[in-house]
XYZ file of N, CA, C and O in Angstrom:
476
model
N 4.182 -5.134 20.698
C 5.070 -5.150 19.548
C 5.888 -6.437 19.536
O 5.983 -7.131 20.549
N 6.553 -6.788 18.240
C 7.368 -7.905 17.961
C 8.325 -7.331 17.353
O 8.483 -6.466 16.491
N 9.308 -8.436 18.400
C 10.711 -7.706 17.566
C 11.069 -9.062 16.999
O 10.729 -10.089 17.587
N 11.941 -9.086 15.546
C 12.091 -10.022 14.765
C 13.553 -10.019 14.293
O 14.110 -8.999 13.889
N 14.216 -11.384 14.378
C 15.798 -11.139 14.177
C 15.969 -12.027 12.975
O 15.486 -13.146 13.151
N 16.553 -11.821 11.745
C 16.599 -12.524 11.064
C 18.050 -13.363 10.515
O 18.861 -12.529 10.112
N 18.467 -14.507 10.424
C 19.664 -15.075 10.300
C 19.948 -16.134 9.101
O 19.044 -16.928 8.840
N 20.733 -16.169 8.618
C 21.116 -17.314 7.883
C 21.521 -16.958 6.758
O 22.505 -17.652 6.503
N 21.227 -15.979 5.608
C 21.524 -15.479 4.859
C 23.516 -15.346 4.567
O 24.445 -15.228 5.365
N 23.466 -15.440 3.085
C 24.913 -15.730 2.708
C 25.174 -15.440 1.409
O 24.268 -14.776 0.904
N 26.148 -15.711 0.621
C 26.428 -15.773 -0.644
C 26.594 -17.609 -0.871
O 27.214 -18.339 -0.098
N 25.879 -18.047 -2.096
C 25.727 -19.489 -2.099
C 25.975 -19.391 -3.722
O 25.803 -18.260 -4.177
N 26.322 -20.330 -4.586
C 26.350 -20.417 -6.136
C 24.735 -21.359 -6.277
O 24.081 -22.055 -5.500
N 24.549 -20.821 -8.007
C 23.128 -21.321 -8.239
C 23.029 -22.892 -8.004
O 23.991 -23.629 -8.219
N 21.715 -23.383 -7.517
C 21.653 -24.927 -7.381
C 21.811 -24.823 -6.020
O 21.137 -25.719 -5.512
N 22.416 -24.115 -5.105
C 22.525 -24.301 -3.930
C 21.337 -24.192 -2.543
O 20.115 -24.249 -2.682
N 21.881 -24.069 -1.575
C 20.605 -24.297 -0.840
C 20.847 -23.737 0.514
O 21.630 -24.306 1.274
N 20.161 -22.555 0.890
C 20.317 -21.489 2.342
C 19.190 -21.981 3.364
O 18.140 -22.397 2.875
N 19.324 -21.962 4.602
C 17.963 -21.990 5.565
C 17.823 -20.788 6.114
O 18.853 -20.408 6.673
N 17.004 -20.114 6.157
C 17.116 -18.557 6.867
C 15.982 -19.019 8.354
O 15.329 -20.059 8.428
N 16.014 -18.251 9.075
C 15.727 -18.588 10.559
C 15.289 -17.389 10.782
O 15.942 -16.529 10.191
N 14.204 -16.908 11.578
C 13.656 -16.058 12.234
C 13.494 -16.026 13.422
O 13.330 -17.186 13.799
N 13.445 -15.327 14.254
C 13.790 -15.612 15.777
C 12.561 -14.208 16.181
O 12.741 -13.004 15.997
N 11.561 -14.774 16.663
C 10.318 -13.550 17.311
C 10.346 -13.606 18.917
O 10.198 -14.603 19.623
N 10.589 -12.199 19.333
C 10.116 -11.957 20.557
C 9.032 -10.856 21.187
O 8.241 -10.538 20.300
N 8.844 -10.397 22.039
C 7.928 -9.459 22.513
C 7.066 -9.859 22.680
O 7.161 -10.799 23.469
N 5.733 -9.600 22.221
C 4.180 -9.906 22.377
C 4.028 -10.940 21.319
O 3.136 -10.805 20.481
N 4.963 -12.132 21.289
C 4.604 -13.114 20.449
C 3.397 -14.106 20.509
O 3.111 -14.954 19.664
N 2.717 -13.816 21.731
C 1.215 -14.176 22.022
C 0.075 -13.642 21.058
O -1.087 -14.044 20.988
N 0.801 -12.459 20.202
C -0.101 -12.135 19.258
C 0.424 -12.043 17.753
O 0.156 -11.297 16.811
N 1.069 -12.850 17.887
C 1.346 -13.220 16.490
C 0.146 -13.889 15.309
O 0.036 -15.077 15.612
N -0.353 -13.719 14.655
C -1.536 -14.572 14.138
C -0.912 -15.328 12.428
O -1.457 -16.233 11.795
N 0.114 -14.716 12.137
C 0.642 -14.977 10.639
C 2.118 -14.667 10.668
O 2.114 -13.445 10.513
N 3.173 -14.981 10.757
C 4.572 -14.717 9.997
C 4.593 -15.089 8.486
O 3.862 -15.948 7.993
N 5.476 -14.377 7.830
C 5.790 -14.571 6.513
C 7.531 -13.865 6.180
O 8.111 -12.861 6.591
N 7.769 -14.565 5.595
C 8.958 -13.967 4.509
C 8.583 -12.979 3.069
O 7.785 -13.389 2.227
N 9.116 -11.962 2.975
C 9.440 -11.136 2.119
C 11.189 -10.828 1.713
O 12.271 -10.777 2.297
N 10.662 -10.678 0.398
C 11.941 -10.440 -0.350
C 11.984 -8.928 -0.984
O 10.916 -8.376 -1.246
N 13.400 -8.176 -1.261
C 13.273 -7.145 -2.054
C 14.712 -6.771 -2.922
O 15.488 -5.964 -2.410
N 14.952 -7.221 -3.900
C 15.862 -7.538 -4.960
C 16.161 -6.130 -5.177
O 15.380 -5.201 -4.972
N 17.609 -6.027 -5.700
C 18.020 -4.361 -5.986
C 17.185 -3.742 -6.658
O 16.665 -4.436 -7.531
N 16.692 -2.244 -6.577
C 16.019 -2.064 -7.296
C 14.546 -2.119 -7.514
O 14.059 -1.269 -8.258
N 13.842 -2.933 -7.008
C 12.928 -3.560 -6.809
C 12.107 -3.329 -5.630
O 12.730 -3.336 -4.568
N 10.872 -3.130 -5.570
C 9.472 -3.243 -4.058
C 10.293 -4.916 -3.533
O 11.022 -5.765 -4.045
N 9.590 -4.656 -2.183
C 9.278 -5.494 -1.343
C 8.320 -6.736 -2.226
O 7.273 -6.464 -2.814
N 8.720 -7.639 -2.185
C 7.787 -9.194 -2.894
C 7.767 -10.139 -2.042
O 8.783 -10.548 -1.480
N 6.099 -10.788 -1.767
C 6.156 -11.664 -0.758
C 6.451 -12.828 -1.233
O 6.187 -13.115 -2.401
N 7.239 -13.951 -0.122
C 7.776 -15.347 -0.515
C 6.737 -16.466 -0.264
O 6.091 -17.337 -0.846
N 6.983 -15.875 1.047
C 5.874 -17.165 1.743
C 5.085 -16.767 3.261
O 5.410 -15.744 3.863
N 4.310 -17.446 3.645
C 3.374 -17.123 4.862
C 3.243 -18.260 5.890
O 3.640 -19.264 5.297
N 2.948 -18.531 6.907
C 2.559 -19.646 7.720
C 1.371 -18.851 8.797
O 1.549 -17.643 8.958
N 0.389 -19.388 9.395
C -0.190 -19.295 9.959
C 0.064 -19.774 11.708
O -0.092 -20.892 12.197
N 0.417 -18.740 12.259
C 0.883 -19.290 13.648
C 0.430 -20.635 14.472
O 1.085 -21.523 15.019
N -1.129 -20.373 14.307
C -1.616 -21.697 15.150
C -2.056 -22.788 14.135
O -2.624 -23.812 14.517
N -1.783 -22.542 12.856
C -2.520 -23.246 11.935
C -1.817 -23.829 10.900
O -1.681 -23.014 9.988
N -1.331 -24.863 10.667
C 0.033 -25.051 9.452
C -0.848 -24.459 7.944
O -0.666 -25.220 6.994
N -1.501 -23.568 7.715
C -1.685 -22.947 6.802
C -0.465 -22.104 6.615
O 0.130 -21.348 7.383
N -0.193 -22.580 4.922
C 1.201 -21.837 4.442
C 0.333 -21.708 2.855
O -0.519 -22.377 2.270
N 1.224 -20.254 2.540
C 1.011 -19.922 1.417
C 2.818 -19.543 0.691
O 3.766 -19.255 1.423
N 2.900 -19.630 -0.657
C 3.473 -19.710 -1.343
C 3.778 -18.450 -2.262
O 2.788 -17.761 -2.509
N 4.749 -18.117 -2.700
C 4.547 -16.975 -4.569
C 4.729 -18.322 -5.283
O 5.016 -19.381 -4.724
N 4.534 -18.149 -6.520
C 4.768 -18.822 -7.570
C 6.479 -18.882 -8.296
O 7.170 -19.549 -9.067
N 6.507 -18.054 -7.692
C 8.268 -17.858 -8.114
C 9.212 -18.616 -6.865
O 10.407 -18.516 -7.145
N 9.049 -19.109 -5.984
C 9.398 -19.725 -5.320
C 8.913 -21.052 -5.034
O 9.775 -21.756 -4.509
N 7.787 -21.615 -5.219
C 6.904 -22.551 -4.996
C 7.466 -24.060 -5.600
O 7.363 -24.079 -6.826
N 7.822 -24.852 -5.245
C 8.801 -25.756 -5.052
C 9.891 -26.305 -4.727
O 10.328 -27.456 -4.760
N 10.459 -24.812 -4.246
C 11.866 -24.387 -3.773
C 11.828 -24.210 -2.851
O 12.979 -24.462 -2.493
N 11.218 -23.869 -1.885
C 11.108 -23.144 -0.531
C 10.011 -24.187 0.134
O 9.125 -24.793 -0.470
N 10.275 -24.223 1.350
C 9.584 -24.995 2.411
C 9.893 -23.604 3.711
O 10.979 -23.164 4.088
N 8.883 -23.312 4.023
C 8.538 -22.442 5.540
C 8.026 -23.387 6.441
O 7.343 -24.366 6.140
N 8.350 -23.082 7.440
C 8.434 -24.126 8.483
C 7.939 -23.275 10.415
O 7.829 -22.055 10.541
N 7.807 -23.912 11.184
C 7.431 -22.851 11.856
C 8.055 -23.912 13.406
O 8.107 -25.121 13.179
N 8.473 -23.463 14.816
C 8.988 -24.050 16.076
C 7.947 -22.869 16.967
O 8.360 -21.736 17.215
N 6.644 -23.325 17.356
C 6.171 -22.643 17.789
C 6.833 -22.214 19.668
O 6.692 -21.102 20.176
N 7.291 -23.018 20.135
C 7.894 -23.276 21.120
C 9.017 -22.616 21.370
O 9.213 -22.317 22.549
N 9.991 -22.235 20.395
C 10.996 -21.322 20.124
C 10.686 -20.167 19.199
O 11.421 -19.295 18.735
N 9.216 -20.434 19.042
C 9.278 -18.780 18.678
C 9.748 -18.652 17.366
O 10.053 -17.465 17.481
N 10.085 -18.949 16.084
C 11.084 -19.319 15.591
C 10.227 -19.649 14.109
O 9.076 -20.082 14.172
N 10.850 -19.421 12.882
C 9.928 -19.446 11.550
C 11.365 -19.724 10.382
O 12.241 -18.877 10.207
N 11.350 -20.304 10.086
C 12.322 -20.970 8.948
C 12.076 -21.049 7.100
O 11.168 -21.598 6.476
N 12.647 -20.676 6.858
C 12.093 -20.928 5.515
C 13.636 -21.729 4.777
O 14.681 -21.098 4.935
N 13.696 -22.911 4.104
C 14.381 -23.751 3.578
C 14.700 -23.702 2.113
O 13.797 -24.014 1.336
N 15.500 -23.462 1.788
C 15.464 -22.646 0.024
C 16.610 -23.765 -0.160
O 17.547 -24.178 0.522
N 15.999 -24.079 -1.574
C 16.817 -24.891 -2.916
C 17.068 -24.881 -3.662
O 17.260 -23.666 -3.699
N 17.409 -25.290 -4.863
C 17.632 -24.788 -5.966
C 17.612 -23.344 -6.515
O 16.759 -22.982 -7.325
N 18.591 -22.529 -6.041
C 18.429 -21.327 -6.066
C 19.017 -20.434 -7.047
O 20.221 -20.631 -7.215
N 18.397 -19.320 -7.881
C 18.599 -18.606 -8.778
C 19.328 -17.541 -8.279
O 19.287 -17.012 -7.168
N 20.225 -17.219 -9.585
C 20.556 -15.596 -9.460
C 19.518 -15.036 -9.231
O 19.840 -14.366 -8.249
N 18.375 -14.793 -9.444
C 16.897 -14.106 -9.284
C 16.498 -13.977 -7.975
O 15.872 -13.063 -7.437
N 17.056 -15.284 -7.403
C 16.635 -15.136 -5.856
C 17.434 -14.243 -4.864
O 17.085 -14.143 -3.688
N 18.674 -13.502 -5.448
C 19.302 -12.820 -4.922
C 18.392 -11.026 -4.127
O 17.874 -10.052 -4.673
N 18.618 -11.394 -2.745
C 17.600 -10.458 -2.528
C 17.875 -9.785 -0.719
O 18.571 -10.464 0.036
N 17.455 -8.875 -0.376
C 17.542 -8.859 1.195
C 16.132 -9.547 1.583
O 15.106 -8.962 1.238
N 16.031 -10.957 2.396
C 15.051 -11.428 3.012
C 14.535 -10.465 4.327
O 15.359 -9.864 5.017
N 13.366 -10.411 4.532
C 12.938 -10.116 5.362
C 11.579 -10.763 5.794
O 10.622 -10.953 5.043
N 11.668 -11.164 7.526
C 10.434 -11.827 8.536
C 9.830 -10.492 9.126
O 10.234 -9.435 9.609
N 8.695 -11.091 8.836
C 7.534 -10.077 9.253
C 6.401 -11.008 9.731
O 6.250 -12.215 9.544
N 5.441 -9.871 10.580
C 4.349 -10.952 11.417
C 3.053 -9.550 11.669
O 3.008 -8.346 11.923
N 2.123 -10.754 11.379
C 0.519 -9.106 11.291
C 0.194 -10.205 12.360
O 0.684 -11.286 12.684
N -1.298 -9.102 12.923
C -1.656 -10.271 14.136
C -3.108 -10.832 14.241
O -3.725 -11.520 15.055
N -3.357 -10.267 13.124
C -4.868 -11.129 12.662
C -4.996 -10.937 11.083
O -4.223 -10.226 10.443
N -6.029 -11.630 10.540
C -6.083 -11.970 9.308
C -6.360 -10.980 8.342
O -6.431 -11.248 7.143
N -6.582 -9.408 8.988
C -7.518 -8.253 8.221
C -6.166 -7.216 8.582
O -6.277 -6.059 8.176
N -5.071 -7.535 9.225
C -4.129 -6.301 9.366
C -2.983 -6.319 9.123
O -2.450 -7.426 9.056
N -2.202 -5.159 8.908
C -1.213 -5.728 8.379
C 0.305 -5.853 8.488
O 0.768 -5.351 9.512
N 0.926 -6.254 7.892
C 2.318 -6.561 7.980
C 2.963 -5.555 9.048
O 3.405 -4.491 8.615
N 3.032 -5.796 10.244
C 3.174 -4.486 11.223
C 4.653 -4.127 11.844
O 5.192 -3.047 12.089
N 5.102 -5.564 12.002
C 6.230 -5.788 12.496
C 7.458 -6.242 11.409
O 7.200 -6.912 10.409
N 8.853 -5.773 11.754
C 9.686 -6.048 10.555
C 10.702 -6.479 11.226
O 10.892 -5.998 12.343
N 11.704 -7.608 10.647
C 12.796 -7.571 10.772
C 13.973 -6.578 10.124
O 13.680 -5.532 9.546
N 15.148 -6.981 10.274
C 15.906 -6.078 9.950
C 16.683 -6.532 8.297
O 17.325 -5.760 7.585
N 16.424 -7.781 8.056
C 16.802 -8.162 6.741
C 18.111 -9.106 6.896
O 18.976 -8.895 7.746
N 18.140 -9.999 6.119
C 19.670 -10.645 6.041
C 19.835 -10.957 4.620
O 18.967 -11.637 4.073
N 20.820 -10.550 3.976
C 20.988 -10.873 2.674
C 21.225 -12.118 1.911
O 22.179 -12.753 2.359
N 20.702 -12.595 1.004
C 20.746 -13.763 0.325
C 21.526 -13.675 -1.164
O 20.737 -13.766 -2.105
N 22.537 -13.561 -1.432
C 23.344 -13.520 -2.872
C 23.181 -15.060 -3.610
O 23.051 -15.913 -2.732
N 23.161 -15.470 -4.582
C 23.217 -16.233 -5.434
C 24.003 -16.464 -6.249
O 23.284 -16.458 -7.248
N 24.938 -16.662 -6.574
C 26.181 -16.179 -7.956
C 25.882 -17.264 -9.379
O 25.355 -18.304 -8.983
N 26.025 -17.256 -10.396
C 25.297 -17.939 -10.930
C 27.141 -18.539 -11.946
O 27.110 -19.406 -12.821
């Protein structure tokens, strides 16, 4: 299992710009994918972005996709995602998550850190 701590999250006004930080431990030898998910009041779980542990393969949503840079410190264990220009829309509880091969799924969760936006 992986346990996942998630940090950085705040209240920021629109235009502004948060780094959220993920911090993985446990069986991080089997990590094969981390990603960020979002889930806005009201609202399912929506994915942000992905990185590929051994592989700088990153994937994107479209609703974020120029705004966000995911980033990965394989050495610290450690998964970042860099947000900019940011909407009231983006107001959401973030959450890091990690599957451990390419066919399974989202297994492990963090606990969420909130991201407000004020516009």
């Amino acid at each position: 299992q992986v346990q996942l701590v998630e940090s950085g999250g705040g209240l920021v006004q629109a235009g502004g710009s948060l780094r959220l930080s993920c911090a993985a431990s446990g069986r991080t030898c089997s990590i094969y994918i981390m990603a960020w998910f979002r889930q806005a009041p009201g609202k399912g779980r929506e994915f942000v972005s992905s990185i590929r542990w051994s592989t700088p393969s990153i994937y994107y949503a479209d609703s974020v996709k120029g705004r966000c840079t995911i980033s990965k410190d394989n050495a610290k264990n450690k998964v970042y995602l860099q947000m900019a220009s940011l909407k009231p829309e983006d107001t959401a509880v973030y959450y890091c998550t990690a599957r451990r091969s390419a066919t399974s799924s989202y297994d492990d969760w963090g606990q969420g850190t909130q991201v407000t936006v004020s516009s």
